[in-house]
Each structure stands twice: as structure tokens, then as C-alpha cells.
XYZ file of C-alpha atoms in Angstrom:
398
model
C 9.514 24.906 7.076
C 10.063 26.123 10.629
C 9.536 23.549 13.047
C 8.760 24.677 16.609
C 11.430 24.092 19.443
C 8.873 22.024 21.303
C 8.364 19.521 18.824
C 11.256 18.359 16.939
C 11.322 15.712 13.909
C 11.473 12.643 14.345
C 15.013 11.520 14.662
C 16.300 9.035 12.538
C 16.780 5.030 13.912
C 19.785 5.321 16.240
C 21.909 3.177 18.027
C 22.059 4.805 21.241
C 18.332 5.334 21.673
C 16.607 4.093 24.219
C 14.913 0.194 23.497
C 11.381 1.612 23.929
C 12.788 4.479 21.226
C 14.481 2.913 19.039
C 11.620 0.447 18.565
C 9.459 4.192 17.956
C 12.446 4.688 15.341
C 12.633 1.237 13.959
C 8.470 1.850 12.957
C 9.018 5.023 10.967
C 11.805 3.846 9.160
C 9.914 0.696 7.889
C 6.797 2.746 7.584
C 7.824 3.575 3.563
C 6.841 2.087 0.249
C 10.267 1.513 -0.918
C 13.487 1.130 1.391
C 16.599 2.067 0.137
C 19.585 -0.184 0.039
C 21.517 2.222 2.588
C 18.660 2.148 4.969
C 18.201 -1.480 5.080
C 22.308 -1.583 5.726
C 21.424 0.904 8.592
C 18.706 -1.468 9.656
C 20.277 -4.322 10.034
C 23.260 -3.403 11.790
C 21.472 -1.440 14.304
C 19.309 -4.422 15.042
C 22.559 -6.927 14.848
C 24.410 -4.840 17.341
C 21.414 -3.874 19.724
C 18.053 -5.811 18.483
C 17.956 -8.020 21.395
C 17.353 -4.897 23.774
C 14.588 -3.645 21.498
C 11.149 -3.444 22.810
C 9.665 -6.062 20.535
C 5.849 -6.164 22.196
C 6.333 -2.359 21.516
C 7.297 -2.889 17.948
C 4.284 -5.081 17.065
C 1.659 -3.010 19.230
C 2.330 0.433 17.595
C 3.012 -1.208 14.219
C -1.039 -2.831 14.125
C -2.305 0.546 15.868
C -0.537 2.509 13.416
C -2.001 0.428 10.343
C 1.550 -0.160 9.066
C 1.625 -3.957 10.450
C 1.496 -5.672 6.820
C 3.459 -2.693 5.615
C 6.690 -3.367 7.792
C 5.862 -7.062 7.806
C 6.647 -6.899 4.363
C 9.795 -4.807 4.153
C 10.770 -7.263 6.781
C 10.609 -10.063 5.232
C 11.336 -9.226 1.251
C 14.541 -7.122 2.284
C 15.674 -10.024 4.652
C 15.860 -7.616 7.763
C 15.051 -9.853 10.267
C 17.822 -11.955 9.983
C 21.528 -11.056 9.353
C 24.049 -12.086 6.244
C 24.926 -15.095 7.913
C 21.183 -16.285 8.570
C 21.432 -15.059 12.271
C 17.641 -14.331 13.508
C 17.931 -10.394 14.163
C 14.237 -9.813 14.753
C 11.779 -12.131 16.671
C 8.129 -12.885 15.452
C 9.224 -13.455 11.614
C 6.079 -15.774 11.442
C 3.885 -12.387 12.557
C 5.351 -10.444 9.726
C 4.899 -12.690 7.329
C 1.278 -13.678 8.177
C 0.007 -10.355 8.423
C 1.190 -9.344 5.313
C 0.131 -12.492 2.964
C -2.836 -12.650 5.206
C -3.736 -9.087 4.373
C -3.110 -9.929 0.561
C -5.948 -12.735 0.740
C -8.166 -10.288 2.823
C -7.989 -7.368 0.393
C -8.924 -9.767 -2.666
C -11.886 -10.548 -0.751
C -13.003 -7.127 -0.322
C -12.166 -6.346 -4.032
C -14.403 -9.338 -4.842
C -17.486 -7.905 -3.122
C -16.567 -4.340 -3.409
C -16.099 -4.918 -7.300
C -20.404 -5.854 -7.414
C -20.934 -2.539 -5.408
C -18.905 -0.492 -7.973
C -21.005 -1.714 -11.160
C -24.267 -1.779 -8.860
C -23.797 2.040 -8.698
C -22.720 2.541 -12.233
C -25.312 0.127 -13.553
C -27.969 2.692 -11.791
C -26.075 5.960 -13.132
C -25.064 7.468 -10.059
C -22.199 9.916 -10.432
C -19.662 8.835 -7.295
C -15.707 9.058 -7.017
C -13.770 6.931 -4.500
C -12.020 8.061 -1.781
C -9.182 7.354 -0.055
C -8.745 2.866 0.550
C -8.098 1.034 -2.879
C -7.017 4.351 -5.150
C -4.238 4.764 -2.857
C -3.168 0.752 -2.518
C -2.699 1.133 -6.542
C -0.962 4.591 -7.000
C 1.181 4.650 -3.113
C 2.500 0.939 -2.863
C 1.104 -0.701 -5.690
C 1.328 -4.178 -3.627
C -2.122 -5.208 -2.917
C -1.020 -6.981 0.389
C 0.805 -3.584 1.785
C -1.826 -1.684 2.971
C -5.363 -2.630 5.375
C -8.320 -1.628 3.445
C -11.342 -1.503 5.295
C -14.712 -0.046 3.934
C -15.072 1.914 0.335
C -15.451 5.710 0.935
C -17.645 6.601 -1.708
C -18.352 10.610 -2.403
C -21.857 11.052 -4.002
C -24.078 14.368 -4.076
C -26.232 13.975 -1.410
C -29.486 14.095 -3.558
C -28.345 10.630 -5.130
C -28.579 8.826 -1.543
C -31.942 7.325 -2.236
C -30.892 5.212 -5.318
C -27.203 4.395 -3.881
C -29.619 2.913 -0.572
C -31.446 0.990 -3.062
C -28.594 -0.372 -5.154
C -27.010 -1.594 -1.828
C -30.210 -2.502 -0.476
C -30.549 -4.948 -3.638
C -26.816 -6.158 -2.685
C -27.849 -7.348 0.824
C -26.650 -4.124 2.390
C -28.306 -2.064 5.505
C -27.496 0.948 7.779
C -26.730 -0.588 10.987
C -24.026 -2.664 13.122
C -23.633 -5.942 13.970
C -25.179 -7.996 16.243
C -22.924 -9.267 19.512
C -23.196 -12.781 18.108
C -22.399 -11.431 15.294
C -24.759 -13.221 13.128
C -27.402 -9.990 11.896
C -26.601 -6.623 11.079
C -29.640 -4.623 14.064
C -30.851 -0.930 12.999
C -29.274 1.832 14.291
C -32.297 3.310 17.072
C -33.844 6.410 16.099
C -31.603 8.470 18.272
C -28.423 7.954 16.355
C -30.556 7.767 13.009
C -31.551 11.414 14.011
C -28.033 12.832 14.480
C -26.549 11.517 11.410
C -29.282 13.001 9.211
C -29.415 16.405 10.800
C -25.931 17.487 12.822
C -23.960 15.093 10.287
C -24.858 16.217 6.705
C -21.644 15.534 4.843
C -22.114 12.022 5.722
C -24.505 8.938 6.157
C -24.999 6.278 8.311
C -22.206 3.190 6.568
C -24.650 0.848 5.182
C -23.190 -3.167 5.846
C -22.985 -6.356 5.107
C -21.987 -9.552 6.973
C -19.234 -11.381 5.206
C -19.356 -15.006 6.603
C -15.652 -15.033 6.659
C -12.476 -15.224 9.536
C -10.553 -12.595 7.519
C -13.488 -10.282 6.583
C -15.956 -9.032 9.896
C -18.087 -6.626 7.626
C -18.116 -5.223 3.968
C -18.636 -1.304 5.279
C -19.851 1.257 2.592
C -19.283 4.546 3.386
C -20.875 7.517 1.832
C -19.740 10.949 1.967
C -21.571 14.348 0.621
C -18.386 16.661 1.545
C -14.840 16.416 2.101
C -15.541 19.240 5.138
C -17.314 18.854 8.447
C -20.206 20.718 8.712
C -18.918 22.532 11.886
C -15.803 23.865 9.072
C -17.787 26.034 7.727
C -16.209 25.715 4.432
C -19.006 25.170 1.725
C -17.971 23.560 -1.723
C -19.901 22.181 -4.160
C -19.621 18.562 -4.232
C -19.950 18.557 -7.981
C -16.883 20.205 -8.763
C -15.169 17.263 -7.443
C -17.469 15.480 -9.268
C -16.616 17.226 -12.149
C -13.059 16.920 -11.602
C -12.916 13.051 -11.115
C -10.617 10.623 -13.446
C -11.448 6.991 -14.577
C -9.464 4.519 -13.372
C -9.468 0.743 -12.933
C -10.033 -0.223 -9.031
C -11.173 -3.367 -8.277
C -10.865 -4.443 -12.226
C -13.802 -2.606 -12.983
C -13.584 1.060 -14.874
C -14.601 3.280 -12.161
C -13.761 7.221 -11.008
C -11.477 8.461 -8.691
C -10.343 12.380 -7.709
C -8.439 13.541 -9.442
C -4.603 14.301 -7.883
C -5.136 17.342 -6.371
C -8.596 16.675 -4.757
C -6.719 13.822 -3.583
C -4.078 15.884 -1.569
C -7.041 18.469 -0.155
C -8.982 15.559 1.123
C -5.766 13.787 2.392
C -5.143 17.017 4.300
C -8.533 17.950 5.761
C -9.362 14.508 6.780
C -5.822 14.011 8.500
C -6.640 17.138 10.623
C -10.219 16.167 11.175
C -9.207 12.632 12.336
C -6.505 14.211 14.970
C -8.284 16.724 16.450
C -12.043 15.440 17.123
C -13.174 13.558 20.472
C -14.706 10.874 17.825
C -11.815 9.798 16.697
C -9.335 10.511 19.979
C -12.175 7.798 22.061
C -11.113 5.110 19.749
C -7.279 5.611 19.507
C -7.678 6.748 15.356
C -6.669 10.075 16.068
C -3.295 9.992 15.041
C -1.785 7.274 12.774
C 1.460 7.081 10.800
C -0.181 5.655 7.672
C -2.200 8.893 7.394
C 1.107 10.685 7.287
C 2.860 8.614 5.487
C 0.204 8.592 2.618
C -0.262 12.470 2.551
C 3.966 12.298 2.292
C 3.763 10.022 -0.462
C 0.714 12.105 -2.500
C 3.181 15.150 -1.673
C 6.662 13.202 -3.303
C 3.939 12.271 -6.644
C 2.774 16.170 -6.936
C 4.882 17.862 -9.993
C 4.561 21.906 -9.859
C 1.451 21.939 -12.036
C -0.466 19.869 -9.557
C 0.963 21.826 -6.372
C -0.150 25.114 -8.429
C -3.417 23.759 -8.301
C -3.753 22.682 -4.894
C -2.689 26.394 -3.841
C -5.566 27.831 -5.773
C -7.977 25.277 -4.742
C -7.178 25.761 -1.277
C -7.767 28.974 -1.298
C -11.154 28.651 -3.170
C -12.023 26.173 -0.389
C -10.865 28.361 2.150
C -9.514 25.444 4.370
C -5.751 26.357 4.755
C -6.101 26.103 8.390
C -6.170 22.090 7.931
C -3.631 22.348 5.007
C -1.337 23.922 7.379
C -1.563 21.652 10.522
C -1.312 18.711 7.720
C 1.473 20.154 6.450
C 3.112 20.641 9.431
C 3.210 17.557 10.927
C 3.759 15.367 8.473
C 7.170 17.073 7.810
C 8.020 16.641 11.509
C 7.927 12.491 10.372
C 8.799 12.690 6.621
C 10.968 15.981 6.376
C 11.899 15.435 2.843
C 8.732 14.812 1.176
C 6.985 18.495 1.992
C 8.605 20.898 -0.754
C 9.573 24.066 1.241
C 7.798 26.110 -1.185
C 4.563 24.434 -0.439
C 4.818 24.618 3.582
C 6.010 28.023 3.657
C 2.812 28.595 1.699
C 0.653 27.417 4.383
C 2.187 28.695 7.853
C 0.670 28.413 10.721
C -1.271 31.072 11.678
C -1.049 30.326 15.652
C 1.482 27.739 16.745
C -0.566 27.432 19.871
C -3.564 25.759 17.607
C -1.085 22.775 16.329
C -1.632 21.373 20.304
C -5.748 22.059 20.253
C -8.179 19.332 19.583
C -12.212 19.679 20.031
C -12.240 22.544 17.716
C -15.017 20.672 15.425
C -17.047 19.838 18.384
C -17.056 23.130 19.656
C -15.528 22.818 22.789
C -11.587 23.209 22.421
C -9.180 21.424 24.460
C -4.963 21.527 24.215
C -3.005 18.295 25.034
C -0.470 18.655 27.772
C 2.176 16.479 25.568
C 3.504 17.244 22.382
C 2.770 15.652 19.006
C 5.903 12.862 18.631
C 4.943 12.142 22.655
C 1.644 11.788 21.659
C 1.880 9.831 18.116
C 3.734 6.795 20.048
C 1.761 7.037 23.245
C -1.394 4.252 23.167
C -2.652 5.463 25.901
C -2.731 9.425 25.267
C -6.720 9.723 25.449
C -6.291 8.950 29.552
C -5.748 12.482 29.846
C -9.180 13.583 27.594
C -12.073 14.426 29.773
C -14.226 15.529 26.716
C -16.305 13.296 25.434
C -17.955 12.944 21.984
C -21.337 13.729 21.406
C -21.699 11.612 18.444
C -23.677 8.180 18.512
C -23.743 5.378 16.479
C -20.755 3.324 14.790
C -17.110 3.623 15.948
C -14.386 2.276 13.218
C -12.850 -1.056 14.052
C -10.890 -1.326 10.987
């Protein structure tokens, strides 16, 4: 895959980079599922011989912004990085790591806990659903329930189902709104926002929610979902073929459906794109974060030919090879060697000058004056947006 002059790869964690850098470097090469022993070598002795200079704060900021924090908390603390052979402290903060990755642990259970009621709530009442994104992809990516920060359960449904998902939530204690500032009641969303949603927003609804009573847990958010596509796509698919298509599979330890592997990939790519380029999403910092791209990397390294024959067809079917490409794209400017060349060269870009665009789904397009890797490790990039989104309602906090 060609990758433009003005946006190189990633490099690779280097001891003569910069401390604010090679904390940037030190991220992506924790951000994985697995390390490999020569990695972790490379790890460690970078951090012996120049870990003191490292922009730590950095480290930890990007790392929770990212959603990676339990992630490299983890490979910090089971492969022994932050300290050397001879017991030598080579990072600072081990008691951060460690908490935020056995703290996540205890947090997902109690989502799985609640979210395991909603699953047999909606299969009790016959309602064909497959889950998205969340749990499927703590099992099949890291298969470590403390790895990765779940938040709400994405839940696609045809849309003419909504009425008896609403009541099978309803029955759970569930309602469509956000949470008081005391944070004691969940208060309607006012008509205004109630509105939107129904009429601009039709591959979605409103997240129905539920206080938790807990430190660890804020809210138990259910999200539904119509369509993969944004209305303003103008790609029209049939929710029930992905319906159709859907798999069983234990989540939560109760037998529920998931998409199947492909659909899995498409929706990993569309929403990746969606997420980067719209004002919704730029206004709260979610716009761009490595463990979307790490994910879509690790569905890519999982996908044997058959299921990579499949996505090319469906993609075309779909007609959404536009998102597919950007996706594509980017995430081999992080993880190189997990996009097949045969599959990116399948999906070029049709205008390089669109890979710097955002606003495109809100219909008013904008281009970012810094480049992607600039942008991905910037936490302050959206200073430079003047747009604004026109969407009200809920912002994600997870």
C-alpha cells in the first residue's frame, strides 16, 4: 500500500526520539494483544537507557484517551517492563498500571452481570438482535476480560422491533435519557433532541440507561442501532441480511448472536471512518483512537482468504469502499503488517486529498491543517475546529 509522503508510518520506539516521542512510540508498541519476546527486550532497554527522560504525564494521558490504559497497564506489568532484570524501577506509576487493569477486570464483570439480564430479556421476548462491537471483540481480540474498557452494549435490531426492545428494557429499569448532575435520576431527553434522533438520526435511537449505584460503573448504556451506515452515506442495506448472517456465540455466559466475521470487519471500517471524520465525535476528543485501529488490525491479522473474498464482494454490494479505503489506509500507517497488500491495493484511495477532510457526514466539509500521526497524538487537535455539531442530546463519556 502506498503511503503518502506527507504522512509517514509510525516509526518504531527509538532511542533517539524525542521524550515527548518516544513516549508517542512507547504507546503503540504496548498498544498489542500479545508482545513478543524481542519487543519487550527492545522495551526495556530503551526505557533502562533513556526512561527517566520520557514524558511520563504524556504516557498516562494519551494511554486513558486512547482507551489502551488497562491494555498497556497490563503488558506492563505481566511482561515485567517496568522494572529491569535486576529489579531496577524503569517505569514510574507501576501502582496506575496495575490498578487500571485489575480495576477494569472487576468493572467489566459488573457490566457482564447486568448486561447478561438484558441479553435474555431480549431473547426471552423474541427479538432478532446481533451485538456489536464491546464484549464480541474482548473474547475473540484479547481474550483477557480485564484488557479492554467496555462501555455500553451496541445492539443492532431492525428498526420495526424498537417498541418491544423499549419495553423489555423498560421492564429492566431502563429509560432514554441522561443523568441527573447529582447523579441520582436518569431526566428525559426534552423534545428537541427527542425530535432529531427520531427523524435526522434513523439508523439509531436515543441509548436507553440505567443508574448502577456503583464507584466503578456510572451508567449501564444500551445502545441500539438500525444500520451500520449514517443516513447522510447514502448507502442503503438491509439490516436483515446482517441479521441473517449473524453467528451464536456465548457473551456474557449466555448463548447470544454476534456478526458474523466479515460484517464484523465492514462495521469496524465504516464506524472507524465515521468516528474520525464527524464534528460529533471531533467535540468530544473520540475522533481518533488507537484502540479503533488496533482492533480493525487485529480483525484484519484473524481474516483467512475466504473471509477477505467476502468482505470484497460485500463491500461492493454495500457500496461503501470510500470508508473501507480511509480505514484501510490509516490503520496501516500504525500497524503496517497487519493490512495484506492485496486487500489495500483493493481499496485505493480515490482522492488523497479526502484522507485530511472531516464534516463530510454533516454536510459541511472541512480539511485539518495537520496530518494524521500529528493529529492522533495531539489532545488538543479540535482547537483548530470552528464547525460545530448540529446534533443534540448525549455525548459518550466512556
Amino acid at each position: 500500500m502506498a503511503v503518502r509522503p506527507d504522512q509517514p508510518p509510525v516509526p518504531a520506539f527509538r532511542a533517539d526520539s524525542s521524550p515527548e516521542r518516544l513516549a508517542d512510540e512507547l504507546l503503540l508498541t504496548l498498544a498489542r494483544p500479545r508482545l513478543t519476546q524481542e519487543v519487550c527486550a527492545r522495551v526495556r532497554d530503551v526505557l533502562g537507557t533513556h526512561g527517566a527522560g520520557l514524558d511520563w504525564g504524556r504516557f498516562v494521558d494519551l494511554a486513558g484517551r486512547h482507551g489502551v490504559l488497562p491494555l498497556v497497564g497490563r503488558n506492563l506489568i505481566r511482561h515485567r517492563l517496568a522494572q529491569s532484570d535486576e529489579g531496577r524501577p524503569l517505569a514510574p506509576y507501576r501502582w496506575i498500571y496495575s490498578y487500571a487493569y485489575e480495576g477494569n477486570r472487576r468493572r467489566n464483570q459488573a457490566l457482564a452481570d447486568e448486561y447478561a439480564k438484558v441479553l435474555r430479556a431480549v431473547d426471552d421476548a423474541g427479538i432478532a438482535y446481533a451485538i456489536r462491537k464491546g464484549q464480541p471483540l474482548v473474547d475473540t481480540v484479547y481474550g483477557d476480560p480485564g484488557a479492554r474498557r467496555v462501555g455500553d452494549l451496541d445492539l443492532l435490531l431492525r428498526r420495526d422491533t424498537l417498541a418491544r426492545v423499549a419495553d423489555a428494557l423498560t421492564d429492566l429499569g431502563y429509560a432514554q435519557g441522561r443523568q441527573s448532575q447529582n447523579g441520582e435520576r436518569i431526566e428525559p431527553f426534552d423534545r428537541r433532541t427527542q425530535l432529531f434522533w427520531r427523524t435526522k438520526l434513523t439508523n439509531v435511537a436515543l441509548p436507553f440507561v440505567k443508574l448502577s449505584h456503583r464507584d466503578d460503573v456510572e451508567l449501564f448504556i444500551i445502545d441500539p442501532c438500525t444500520s451500520l451506515f449514517q443516513v447522510s452515506s447514502g448507502v442503503e442495506a438491509d439490516v436483515g441480511d446482517f441479521l441473517d448472517r449473524r453467528v451464536r456465540r456465548t457473551v456474557y455466559g449466555e448463548p447470544s448472536f454476534v456478526m458474523d466475521r466479515t460484517d464484523q470487519l465492514i462495521d469496524a471500517c465504516v464506524q472507524l471512518h465515521v468516528e474520525a471524520t464527524t464534528l460529533y465525535y471531533i467535540e468530544i476528543g473520540k475522533d481518533l483512537t488507537l484502540l479503533k485501529f488496533l482492533e480493525l488490525a487485529e480483525l484484519l491479522r484473524a481474516a483467512d482468504e475466504d473471509v477477505a473474498e467476502e468482505f470484497r464482494r460485500r463491500v461492493d454490494v454495500y457500496d461503501c469502499a470510500g470508508s473501507v479505503a480511509w480505514a484501510l489506509h490509516h490503520t496501516a500507517l500504525l500497524y503496517p503488517d497487519a493490512v495484506p497488500a492485496a486487500l489495500a491495493d483493493g481499496f485505493p484511495v480515490a482522492d488523497a486529498a479526502t484522507l485530511d477532510e472531516y464534516g463530510a457526514f454533516d454536510g459541511q466539509v472541512h480539511r485539518w491543517e495537520s496530518d494524521f500521526t500529528t493529529r492522533l497524538f495531539d489532545p488538543a487537535r479540535n482547537k483548530d475546529v470552528t464547525a460545530r455539531s448540529n446534533v443534540p442530546g448525549p455525548r459518550a463519556a466512556v
